[in-house]
DNA sequence: GTTCTTCCATACGGCACCGTATGGAGCGTG
DNA sequence: CACGCTCCATACGGTGCCGTATGGAAGAAC
């Protein structure tokens, strides 16, 4: 933690806003508190942005870039589809902070500046997971359904991890067993 | 929509607060807007409640009573465990409004007056679903894991239904196929 | 119909945040 | 060292909500 820096950039503000969303949700993205946190005042903010909405918009663009592209690229480096799904789940549920961010972003998807971004991102992720299930050998309709189940399970998991962590497996062993079980179930052969 | 009633009860306020949570989240539970909606003023509110927190507390108690007991009782009337799970999912995901309420309540589980209630309710629901999987023949650990998967899938499904309904199966046929697929997968035999 | 209790409207002060206006510090450029 | 451009602190007015104070209307008791 160094001294407060002398001058701020727009990225400093969007970064702080993203952290605030992870901490307390979009409602805590308020100009004055953020300024205090950055060791500055509103004067700085209103030079970089026309108003709060502009900050929210820029922050959502940052989120879209940082929190979807990166993961897909990482996962694609793995081998077969089952391994990809496993890596996807472990990566995505590993860090508590990302769960909080995901959850708090989705929670305000009704906001006109947030909804379109969340919609794009979610659609893209769903398509990607569907592709993984297709590669794993499921026919189109079933692959879509499995992807939906996997993604809703992810969303719910992130939600519980962020809000009620006590209810999830606490020890590493339990988490591993749970992950194995989830993957086994999600990849179970399609019933006729 | 009848005329504004002459006098209000505490239940009128908690009911309106619950509706406001479903509509716009806990943040929209504000005394003056609620009063306007009820055709009254703050004067009424502060006679029935000491402050906003008291309303939030009473509203959460209402939610706990109304939105968990009822469903479990309903589901228990069904036959075998698979049918119970099926009924549970269809009932619980059927009405868009309940998804919004569920989602918006869980979203503010960090609030000190909300967290304990949500924790109690969620624990109880998880235990109940675990019991269903146990009745369906799964051993204890696996039943717990399936219950967790089923419940996280429910939470994620409610979230998407409330925020991004476009991404879920639109037609009734697609919904039915999806529900069948989910139940088949969740009840697939445990892998060795 | 008076009296008492219940319930509520109005008026007020306070707080947190938004956005604007304005002057001035810091730094590059000649 | 002057000059100009970039960046920011301060001060101000406006809004929406909280909670209090107070007087008064609506209904019950008799």
Coordinates of C-alpha atoms (C1' of nucleotides) in Angstrom, one line a residue:
Chain A
X1 CA 0.0 0.0 0.0
X2 CA 1.9 3.0 -1.2
X3 CA 1.1 6.6 -0.7
X4 CA -1.9 8.0 -2.5
X5 CA -0.8 8.7 -6.0
X6 CA -0.7 12.2 -7.2
X7 CA -2.9 11.9 -10.3
X8 CA -5.5 9.4 -11.2
X9 CA -6.5 7.9 -14.6
X10 CA -9.9 6.7 -15.8
X11 CA -8.7 3.1 -15.3
X12 CA -8.1 3.8 -11.6
X13 CA -11.7 4.8 -11.3
X14 CA -13.1 1.8 -13.2
X15 CA -10.8 -0.5 -11.3
X16 CA -12.0 0.9 -8.0
X17 CA -15.6 0.7 -9.2
X18 CA -15.2 -3.0 -10.1
X19 CA -13.7 -3.7 -6.7
X20 CA -16.7 -1.8 -5.1
X21 CA -19.1 -4.0 -7.1
X22 CA -17.4 -7.1 -5.8
X23 CA -17.4 -5.8 -2.3
X24 CA -20.9 -4.3 -1.9
X25 CA -22.7 -4.3 -5.3
X26 CA -23.4 -1.6 -7.8
X27 CA -25.2 0.5 -5.1
X28 CA -21.8 1.1 -3.5
X29 CA -20.4 2.5 -6.7
X30 CA -20.9 6.1 -5.5
X31 CA -18.7 8.9 -6.6
X32 CA -17.8 10.5 -3.2
X33 CA -17.0 7.3 -1.3
X34 CA -15.0 6.0 -4.2
X35 CA -13.1 9.3 -4.3
X36 CA -12.3 9.0 -0.6
X37 CA -11.1 5.4 -1.1
X38 CA -8.8 6.6 -3.8
X39 CA -7.6 9.5 -1.7
X40 CA -9.1 12.1 -4.0
X41 CA -12.3 14.1 -4.4
X42 CA -15.2 14.4 -6.8
X43 CA -13.2 17.0 -8.7
X44 CA -11.0 14.3 -10.1
X45 CA -13.9 12.0 -11.0
X46 CA -15.9 14.6 -12.9
X47 CA -12.9 15.4 -15.0
X48 CA -12.5 11.8 -16.2
X49 CA -16.2 11.0 -16.5
X50 CA -19.3 13.1 -17.3
X51 CA -21.4 11.4 -14.6
X52 CA -21.9 8.2 -12.6
X53 CA -23.6 6.4 -15.5
X54 CA -20.5 6.8 -17.6
X55 CA -18.4 5.2 -14.9
X56 CA -20.9 2.3 -14.6
X57 CA -20.8 1.8 -18.4
X58 CA -17.0 1.8 -18.5
X59 CA -16.8 -0.5 -15.6
X60 CA -19.1 -3.0 -17.2
X61 CA -17.0 -2.9 -20.3
X62 CA -14.0 -3.7 -18.2
X63 CA -15.8 -6.6 -16.6
X64 CA -16.8 -8.0 -20.0
X65 CA -13.3 -7.9 -21.2
X66 CA -11.6 -9.1 -18.1
X67 CA -13.9 -11.8 -16.8
X68 CA -14.9 -13.9 -19.9
X69 CA -12.3 -13.7 -22.5
X70 CA -9.6 -14.7 -20.1
X71 CA -11.3 -17.8 -18.8
X72 CA -12.3 -19.2 -22.1
X73 CA -8.7 -18.8 -23.4
X74 CA -7.4 -20.5 -20.3
X75 CA -9.8 -23.4 -20.5
X76 CA -9.2 -24.0 -24.2
X77 CA -5.6 -24.8 -23.4
X78 CA -6.8 -28.0 -21.7
X79 CA -7.2 -31.3 -23.4
X80 CA -10.5 -33.2 -23.9
X81 CA -13.9 -31.7 -23.1
X82 CA -14.3 -33.4 -19.7
X83 CA -11.0 -31.9 -18.6
X84 CA -12.1 -28.6 -19.9
X85 CA -15.2 -28.7 -17.9
X86 CA -13.3 -29.7 -14.8
X87 CA -10.8 -27.0 -15.3
X88 CA -13.6 -24.5 -16.0
X89 CA -15.4 -25.3 -12.7
X90 CA -12.3 -25.4 -10.6
X91 CA -11.0 -22.2 -12.0
X92 CA -14.3 -20.3 -11.9
X93 CA -15.3 -21.4 -8.4
X94 CA -11.9 -21.3 -6.9
X95 CA -11.6 -17.7 -5.9
X96 CA -14.2 -16.4 -3.6
X97 CA -13.7 -12.9 -4.9
X98 CA -14.7 -13.7 -8.5
X99 CA -17.9 -15.4 -7.1
X100 CA -18.8 -12.2 -5.3
X101 CA -18.2 -10.2 -8.5
X102 CA -20.2 -12.5 -10.7
X103 CA -23.0 -12.6 -8.3
X104 CA -23.2 -8.9 -7.7
X105 CA -23.1 -8.2 -11.4
X106 CA -25.8 -10.6 -12.2
X107 CA -27.9 -9.2 -9.3
X108 CA -28.2 -5.8 -11.1
X109 CA -28.8 -7.1 -14.6
X110 CA -32.0 -5.1 -14.7
X111 CA -30.0 -1.9 -14.8
X112 CA -30.1 -0.6 -18.4
X113 CA -26.3 -0.2 -18.5
X114 CA -25.7 -3.6 -17.1
X115 CA -28.3 -5.9 -18.6
X116 CA -27.1 -5.8 -22.2
X117 CA -23.5 -6.7 -21.1
X118 CA -24.6 -9.5 -18.8
X119 CA -26.8 -10.8 -21.6
X120 CA -24.0 -10.9 -24.1
X121 CA -21.6 -12.5 -21.7
X122 CA -24.0 -15.1 -20.5
X123 CA -25.1 -16.0 -24.0
X124 CA -21.5 -16.4 -25.0
X125 CA -20.6 -18.5 -22.0
X126 CA -23.6 -20.7 -22.5
X127 CA -22.7 -21.2 -26.2
X128 CA -19.2 -22.2 -25.2
X129 CA -20.3 -24.7 -22.6
X130 CA -22.8 -26.1 -25.1
X131 CA -19.9 -26.5 -27.5
X132 CA -18.0 -28.5 -24.8
X133 CA -20.9 -30.9 -24.3
X134 CA -21.2 -31.3 -28.1
X135 CA -17.6 -32.1 -28.3
X136 CA -18.2 -34.6 -25.5
X137 CA -20.6 -36.4 -27.8
X138 CA -24.0 -35.2 -26.9
X139 CA -26.5 -34.4 -29.6
X140 CA -27.5 -30.8 -30.1
X141 CA -30.6 -30.5 -28.0
X142 CA -29.2 -32.5 -25.1
X143 CA -25.9 -30.6 -25.3
X144 CA -27.9 -27.3 -24.9
X145 CA -29.8 -28.7 -21.9
X146 CA -26.7 -30.0 -20.2
X147 CA -25.0 -26.6 -20.8
X148 CA -27.9 -24.9 -19.2
X149 CA -27.9 -27.2 -16.2
X150 CA -24.2 -26.7 -15.8
X151 CA -24.4 -23.0 -16.1
X152 CA -27.3 -22.6 -13.7
X153 CA -25.4 -24.9 -11.3
X154 CA -22.4 -22.6 -11.6
X155 CA -24.5 -19.5 -11.0
X156 CA -26.1 -21.0 -8.0
X157 CA -22.8 -22.2 -6.7
X158 CA -21.3 -18.8 -7.0
X159 CA -24.3 -17.3 -5.3
X160 CA -24.0 -19.7 -2.3
X161 CA -20.3 -19.3 -2.2
X162 CA -20.7 -15.5 -2.0
X163 CA -23.7 -15.4 0.4
X164 CA -23.8 -18.6 2.4
X165 CA -20.3 -20.2 2.3
X166 CA -21.1 -22.2 5.4
X167 CA -23.5 -24.4 3.4
X168 CA -20.9 -25.6 0.9
X169 CA -18.3 -28.3 1.5
X170 CA -15.7 -26.7 3.8
X171 CA -12.7 -29.0 3.5
X172 CA -10.7 -29.5 0.4
X173 CA -11.6 -33.2 0.3
X174 CA -15.3 -32.5 0.3
X175 CA -14.9 -30.0 -2.4
X176 CA -13.0 -32.4 -4.6
X177 CA -15.6 -35.2 -4.0
X178 CA -18.3 -32.7 -4.9
X179 CA -16.6 -31.6 -8.0
X180 CA -16.1 -35.2 -9.1
X181 CA -19.7 -36.0 -8.4
X182 CA -20.9 -32.9 -10.3
X183 CA -18.8 -33.8 -13.4
X184 CA -19.9 -37.4 -13.3
X185 CA -23.5 -36.4 -13.1
X186 CA -23.3 -33.7 -15.8
X187 CA -21.5 -36.1 -18.2
X188 CA -23.7 -39.1 -17.5
X189 CA -24.9 -40.8 -20.7
X190 CA -28.1 -39.5 -22.1
X191 CA -31.1 -41.6 -21.0
X192 CA -33.5 -42.8 -23.7
Chain B
X1 CA -57.8 -1.7 -7.8
X2 CA -60.2 -0.4 -5.1
X3 CA -60.0 2.9 -3.4
X4 CA -57.2 3.5 -0.9
X5 CA -58.3 2.0 2.3
X6 CA -58.8 4.2 5.2
X7 CA -56.5 2.6 7.8
X8 CA -53.5 0.3 7.4
X9 CA -52.2 -2.6 9.4
X10 CA -48.7 -3.7 10.0
X11 CA -49.4 -6.6 7.6
X12 CA -50.2 -4.1 4.8
X13 CA -46.8 -2.7 5.2
X14 CA -44.9 -6.0 5.3
X15 CA -46.9 -7.2 2.3
X16 CA -46.1 -4.1 0.4
X17 CA -42.4 -4.5 1.4
X18 CA -42.3 -8.1 0.2
X19 CA -43.8 -7.0 -3.1
X20 CA -41.2 -4.2 -3.3
X21 CA -38.4 -6.7 -2.7
X22 CA -39.7 -8.9 -5.5
X23 CA -40.0 -5.8 -7.8
X24 CA -36.8 -4.0 -7.1
X25 CA -34.9 -5.6 -4.2
X26 CA -34.4 -4.6 -0.7
X27 CA -33.1 -1.1 -1.7
X28 CA -36.5 -0.2 -2.9
X29 CA -38.0 -0.9 0.5
X30 CA -38.1 2.8 1.4
X31 CA -40.6 4.3 3.8
X32 CA -41.8 7.2 1.7
X33 CA -42.2 5.5 -1.7
X34 CA -43.9 2.6 0.1
X35 CA -46.3 5.0 1.7
X36 CA -47.1 6.6 -1.6
X37 CA -47.8 3.2 -3.1
X38 CA -50.2 2.5 -0.2
X39 CA -51.9 5.8 -0.5
X40 CA -50.6 6.9 2.9
X41 CA -47.7 8.9 4.4
X42 CA -44.8 8.2 6.7
X43 CA -47.0 9.1 9.7
X44 CA -48.8 5.8 9.3
X45 CA -45.6 3.8 9.0
X46 CA -43.9 5.2 12.0
X47 CA -46.9 4.4 14.1
X48 CA -46.8 0.7 13.2
X49 CA -43.0 0.3 13.2
X50 CA -40.2 2.0 15.1
X51 CA -38.0 2.4 12.0
X52 CA -37.1 0.8 8.6
X53 CA -35.1 -2.0 10.1
X54 CA -38.2 -3.2 12.0
X55 CA -40.1 -3.4 8.8
X56 CA -37.3 -5.3 7.1
X57 CA -37.2 -7.7 10.0
X58 CA -40.9 -8.3 10.0
X59 CA -40.9 -8.7 6.2
X60 CA -38.2 -11.4 6.4
X61 CA -40.2 -13.3 8.9
X62 CA -43.1 -13.1 6.6
X63 CA -41.0 -14.4 3.8
X64 CA -39.7 -17.3 5.9
X65 CA -43.1 -18.4 6.8
X66 CA -44.8 -17.9 3.4
X67 CA -42.1 -19.2 1.1
X68 CA -40.7 -22.4 2.5
X69 CA -43.3 -24.1 4.7
X70 CA -45.9 -24.0 2.1
X71 CA -43.8 -25.6 -0.7
X72 CA -42.5 -28.4 1.4
X73 CA -46.0 -29.3 2.6
X74 CA -47.2 -29.2 -1.0
X75 CA -44.4 -31.4 -2.3
X76 CA -44.8 -33.9 0.5
X77 CA -48.2 -34.7 -0.9
X78 CA -46.7 -36.2 -4.0
X79 CA -45.8 -39.9 -4.3
X80 CA -42.3 -41.2 -4.8
X81 CA -39.1 -39.1 -4.5
X82 CA -38.6 -38.6 -8.3
X83 CA -42.2 -37.3 -8.5
X84 CA -41.5 -35.0 -5.5
X85 CA -38.4 -33.6 -7.2
X86 CA -40.3 -33.1 -10.4
X87 CA -43.1 -31.4 -8.6
X88 CA -40.7 -29.3 -6.6
X89 CA -38.9 -28.0 -9.7
X90 CA -42.1 -27.3 -11.6
X91 CA -43.8 -25.6 -8.7
X92 CA -40.8 -23.6 -7.7
X93 CA -39.7 -22.4 -11.1
X94 CA -43.2 -22.0 -12.5
X95 CA -44.0 -18.5 -11.4
X96 CA -41.7 -15.8 -12.5
X97 CA -42.6 -13.7 -9.6
X98 CA -41.4 -16.2 -7.0
X99 CA -38.1 -16.4 -8.9
X100 CA -37.7 -12.7 -8.6
X101 CA -38.4 -12.7 -4.9
X102 CA -36.1 -15.6 -4.2
X103 CA -33.3 -14.0 -6.2
X104 CA -33.7 -10.6 -4.7
X105 CA -33.8 -12.0 -1.2
X106 CA -30.7 -14.1 -1.6
X107 CA -28.9 -11.1 -3.2
X108 CA -29.0 -9.2 0.1
X109 CA -28.1 -12.1 2.3
X110 CA -25.2 -10.0 3.7
X111 CA -27.6 -7.7 5.4
X112 CA -27.6 -8.5 9.1
X113 CA -31.4 -8.7 9.3
X114 CA -31.6 -10.9 6.2
X115 CA -28.6 -13.3 6.4
X116 CA -29.7 -15.4 9.4
X117 CA -33.2 -15.9 7.9
X118 CA -31.8 -16.9 4.5
X119 CA -29.3 -19.2 6.1
X120 CA -32.0 -21.0 8.1
X121 CA -34.3 -21.3 5.1
X122 CA -31.5 -22.5 2.8
X123 CA -30.2 -25.1 5.3
X124 CA -33.7 -26.4 5.8
X125 CA -34.4 -26.7 2.0
X126 CA -31.0 -28.4 1.4
X127 CA -31.7 -30.9 4.1
X128 CA -35.1 -31.6 2.7
X129 CA -33.8 -32.2 -0.8
X130 CA -31.0 -34.3 0.6
X131 CA -33.7 -36.4 2.3
X132 CA -35.5 -36.8 -1.1
X133 CA -32.3 -38.1 -2.7
X134 CA -31.7 -40.5 0.3
X135 CA -35.3 -41.8 -0.2
X136 CA -34.4 -42.3 -3.8
X137 CA -31.7 -44.7 -2.8
X138 CA -28.5 -42.7 -2.8
X139 CA -26.0 -43.2 0.1
X140 CA -25.6 -40.3 2.5
X141 CA -22.6 -38.5 1.0
X142 CA -23.8 -38.8 -2.6
X143 CA -27.3 -37.7 -1.6
X144 CA -25.9 -34.6 0.0
X145 CA -23.9 -33.8 -3.2
X146 CA -26.8 -34.3 -5.4
X147 CA -28.9 -32.1 -3.2
X148 CA -26.3 -29.4 -3.4
X149 CA -26.2 -29.7 -7.2
X150 CA -30.0 -29.7 -7.4
X151 CA -30.2 -26.7 -5.2
X152 CA -27.5 -24.7 -6.9
X153 CA -29.1 -25.5 -10.2
X154 CA -32.4 -24.2 -8.8
X155 CA -30.8 -21.0 -7.5
X156 CA -29.1 -20.4 -10.8
X157 CA -32.3 -21.2 -12.7
X158 CA -34.2 -18.7 -10.6
X159 CA -31.5 -16.1 -11.2
X160 CA -31.6 -16.5 -14.9
X161 CA -35.4 -16.6 -15.0
X162 CA -35.5 -13.3 -13.2
X163 CA -32.6 -11.5 -14.9
X164 CA -32.2 -13.1 -18.4
X165 CA -35.4 -15.0 -19.3
X166 CA -34.5 -14.8 -22.9
X167 CA -31.7 -17.4 -22.4
X168 CA -34.0 -20.1 -21.0
X169 CA -36.2 -22.4 -23.1
X170 CA -39.1 -20.2 -24.2
X171 CA -41.8 -22.6 -25.4
X172 CA -43.5 -25.0 -23.1
X173 CA -42.1 -28.0 -25.0
X174 CA -38.6 -26.9 -24.5
X175 CA -39.2 -26.3 -20.8
X176 CA -40.7 -29.8 -20.5
X177 CA -37.8 -31.4 -22.3
X178 CA -35.4 -29.4 -20.1
X179 CA -37.1 -30.4 -16.9
X180 CA -37.1 -34.1 -18.0
X181 CA -33.4 -33.9 -18.9
X182 CA -32.5 -32.3 -15.5
X183 CA -34.4 -34.9 -13.5
X184 CA -32.8 -37.7 -15.5
X185 CA -29.3 -36.3 -15.0
X186 CA -29.8 -35.5 -11.3
X187 CA -31.2 -39.0 -10.7
X188 CA -28.6 -40.9 -12.8
X189 CA -27.1 -43.9 -11.0
X190 CA -24.0 -43.0 -9.0
X191 CA -20.8 -43.8 -10.8
X192 CA -18.2 -46.1 -9.2
Chain C
dG1 C1' -72.4 13.8 22.0
dT2 C1' -68.5 13.9 24.9
dT3 C1' -64.3 11.6 25.9
dC4 C1' -60.5 8.7 25.1
dT5 C1' -57.7 6.0 22.2
dT6 C1' -56.1 4.7 17.9
dC7 C1' -54.2 6.0 13.8
dC8 C1' -52.4 9.3 10.5
dA9 C1' -51.0 13.9 7.7
dT10 C1' -48.0 17.7 7.8
dA11 C1' -44.0 20.0 8.8
dC12 C1' -39.4 20.0 10.1
dG13 C1' -34.2 18.9 10.6
dG14 C1' -30.6 15.9 9.1
dC15 C1' -27.7 12.9 6.1
dA16 C1' -25.7 11.0 1.9
dC17 C1' -25.1 11.4 -2.5
dC18 C1' -25.2 13.8 -7.4
dG19 C1' -23.7 17.2 -10.4
dT20 C1' -21.9 22.2 -11.4
dA21 C1' -18.9 26.1 -10.9
dT22 C1' -14.6 28.0 -10.1
dG23 C1' -10.0 28.8 -8.8
dG24 C1' -5.8 26.9 -8.5
dA25 C1' -1.9 23.5 -8.3
dG26 C1' 1.3 20.6 -11.3
dC27 C1' 3.7 19.8 -15.4
dG28 C1' 5.2 20.3 -20.2
dT29 C1' 6.8 23.7 -23.8
dG30 C1' 8.8 27.7 -25.7
Chain D
dC1 C1' 10.5 32.0 -16.4
dA2 C1' 6.3 32.8 -18.5
dC3 C1' 2.5 30.4 -20.7
dG4 C1' -0.8 26.9 -21.5
dC5 C1' -2.9 22.6 -20.7
dT6 C1' -4.0 18.9 -17.6
dC7 C1' -5.8 17.5 -13.6
dC8 C1' -8.0 18.3 -9.1
dA9 C1' -9.9 20.5 -4.4
dT10 C1' -13.4 23.3 -2.6
dA11 C1' -17.7 25.2 -2.3
dC12 C1' -22.4 25.3 -3.6
dG13 C1' -27.3 24.0 -4.7
dG14 C1' -30.5 20.1 -5.5
dT15 C1' -32.7 15.6 -4.5
dG16 C1' -34.4 11.6 -2.0
dC17 C1' -34.7 9.3 2.0
dC18 C1' -34.7 8.8 7.3
dG19 C1' -36.6 9.8 11.7
dT20 C1' -39.1 13.2 15.0
dA21 C1' -42.6 16.3 16.6
dT22 C1' -47.1 17.7 16.8
dG23 C1' -51.8 18.5 15.9
dG24 C1' -55.8 16.5 14.4
dA25 C1' -59.2 13.1 12.3
dA26 C1' -61.6 8.6 12.8
dG27 C1' -63.7 5.2 15.5
dA28 C1' -64.8 3.0 20.2
dA29 C1' -66.9 3.6 24.9
dC30 C1' -70.3 5.2 27.7

